[in-house]
């Protein structure tokens, strides 16, 4: 392997420490649960 490829492989195999990423590192994404008509229909049919 070339030196740059070897460095890239070594960087990918190192464990990631979320605390080391700094304040802008790992964040929990915001999400909203949305029921679609298909999900409501499937739930209604399964409860019959």
JSON list of C-alpha atoms in Angstrom, two decimals:
[
{"chain": "A", "resi": 1, "resn": "UNK", "atom": "CA", "xyz": [0.00, 0.00, 0.00]},
{"chain": "A", "resi": 2, "resn": "UNK", "atom": "CA", "xyz": [1.04, 3.53, -0.53]},
{"chain": "A", "resi": 3, "resn": "UNK", "atom": "CA", "xyz": [1.68, 5.64, 2.54]},
{"chain": "A", "resi": 4, "resn": "UNK", "atom": "CA", "xyz": [-1.42, 7.82, 2.13]},
{"chain": "A", "resi": 5, "resn": "UNK", "atom": "CA", "xyz": [-3.69, 4.78, 1.69]},
{"chain": "A", "resi": 6, "resn": "UNK", "atom": "CA", "xyz": [-2.18, 3.16, 4.77]},
{"chain": "A", "resi": 7, "resn": "UNK", "atom": "CA", "xyz": [-2.79, 6.34, 6.80]},
{"chain": "A", "resi": 8, "resn": "UNK", "atom": "CA", "xyz": [-6.41, 6.44, 5.65]},
{"chain": "A", "resi": 9, "resn": "UNK", "atom": "CA", "xyz": [-6.94, 2.82, 6.65]},
{"chain": "A", "resi": 10, "resn": "UNK", "atom": "CA", "xyz": [-5.39, 3.43, 10.07]},
{"chain": "A", "resi": 11, "resn": "UNK", "atom": "CA", "xyz": [-7.65, 6.46, 10.64]},
{"chain": "A", "resi": 12, "resn": "UNK", "atom": "CA", "xyz": [-10.75, 4.45, 9.76]},
{"chain": "A", "resi": 13, "resn": "UNK", "atom": "CA", "xyz": [-9.86, 1.59, 12.10]},
{"chain": "A", "resi": 14, "resn": "UNK", "atom": "CA", "xyz": [-9.30, 3.80, 15.16]},
{"chain": "A", "resi": 15, "resn": "UNK", "atom": "CA", "xyz": [-12.23, 3.88, 17.58]},
{"chain": "A", "resi": 16, "resn": "UNK", "atom": "CA", "xyz": [-14.15, 7.14, 17.61]},
{"chain": "A", "resi": 17, "resn": "UNK", "atom": "CA", "xyz": [-14.36, 8.97, 20.93]},
{"chain": "A", "resi": 18, "resn": "UNK", "atom": "CA", "xyz": [-17.44, 11.23, 20.83]},
{"chain": "A", "resi": 19, "resn": "UNK", "atom": "CA", "xyz": [-16.06, 13.39, 23.65]},
{"chain": "A", "resi": 20, "resn": "UNK", "atom": "CA", "xyz": [-12.94, 14.08, 21.59]},
{"chain": "A", "resi": 21, "resn": "UNK", "atom": "CA", "xyz": [-15.05, 15.58, 18.81]},
{"chain": "A", "resi": 22, "resn": "UNK", "atom": "CA", "xyz": [-15.66, 18.74, 20.82]},
{"chain": "A", "resi": 23, "resn": "UNK", "atom": "CA", "xyz": [-18.90, 20.60, 21.48]},
{"chain": "A", "resi": 24, "resn": "UNK", "atom": "CA", "xyz": [-19.97, 20.38, 17.83]},
{"chain": "A", "resi": 25, "resn": "UNK", "atom": "CA", "xyz": [-19.36, 16.62, 17.71]},
{"chain": "A", "resi": 26, "resn": "UNK", "atom": "CA", "xyz": [-22.02, 13.99, 18.20]},
{"chain": "A", "resi": 27, "resn": "UNK", "atom": "CA", "xyz": [-25.56, 15.24, 18.54]},
{"chain": "A", "resi": 28, "resn": "UNK", "atom": "CA", "xyz": [-28.85, 13.43, 18.84]},
{"chain": "A", "resi": 29, "resn": "UNK", "atom": "CA", "xyz": [-30.90, 14.31, 15.77]},
{"chain": "A", "resi": 30, "resn": "UNK", "atom": "CA", "xyz": [-34.27, 15.93, 16.30]},
{"chain": "A", "resi": 31, "resn": "UNK", "atom": "CA", "xyz": [-37.12, 13.97, 14.81]},
{"chain": "A", "resi": 32, "resn": "UNK", "atom": "CA", "xyz": [-40.89, 13.95, 14.71]},
{"chain": "A", "resi": 33, "resn": "UNK", "atom": "CA", "xyz": [-43.01, 10.81, 14.58]},
{"chain": "A", "resi": 34, "resn": "UNK", "atom": "CA", "xyz": [-45.59, 11.14, 11.83]},
{"chain": "A", "resi": 35, "resn": "UNK", "atom": "CA", "xyz": [-48.33, 8.58, 11.25]},
{"chain": "A", "resi": 36, "resn": "UNK", "atom": "CA", "xyz": [-49.26, 8.10, 7.64]},
{"chain": "A", "resi": 37, "resn": "UNK", "atom": "CA", "xyz": [-52.66, 6.96, 6.46]},
{"chain": "A", "resi": 38, "resn": "UNK", "atom": "CA", "xyz": [-51.17, 3.59, 5.50]},
{"chain": "A", "resi": 39, "resn": "UNK", "atom": "CA", "xyz": [-49.83, 3.02, 9.02]},
{"chain": "A", "resi": 40, "resn": "UNK", "atom": "CA", "xyz": [-53.18, 3.94, 10.56]},
{"chain": "A", "resi": 41, "resn": "UNK", "atom": "CA", "xyz": [-55.02, 1.63, 8.15]},
{"chain": "A", "resi": 42, "resn": "UNK", "atom": "CA", "xyz": [-52.66, -1.27, 8.87]},
{"chain": "A", "resi": 43, "resn": "UNK", "atom": "CA", "xyz": [-53.10, -0.76, 12.62]},
{"chain": "A", "resi": 44, "resn": "UNK", "atom": "CA", "xyz": [-56.89, -0.66, 12.28]},
{"chain": "A", "resi": 45, "resn": "UNK", "atom": "CA", "xyz": [-56.96, -3.84, 10.20]},
{"chain": "A", "resi": 46, "resn": "UNK", "atom": "CA", "xyz": [-54.73, -5.69, 12.64]},
{"chain": "A", "resi": 47, "resn": "UNK", "atom": "CA", "xyz": [-57.03, -4.81, 15.58]},
{"chain": "A", "resi": 48, "resn": "UNK", "atom": "CA", "xyz": [-60.15, -6.34, 13.94]}
]
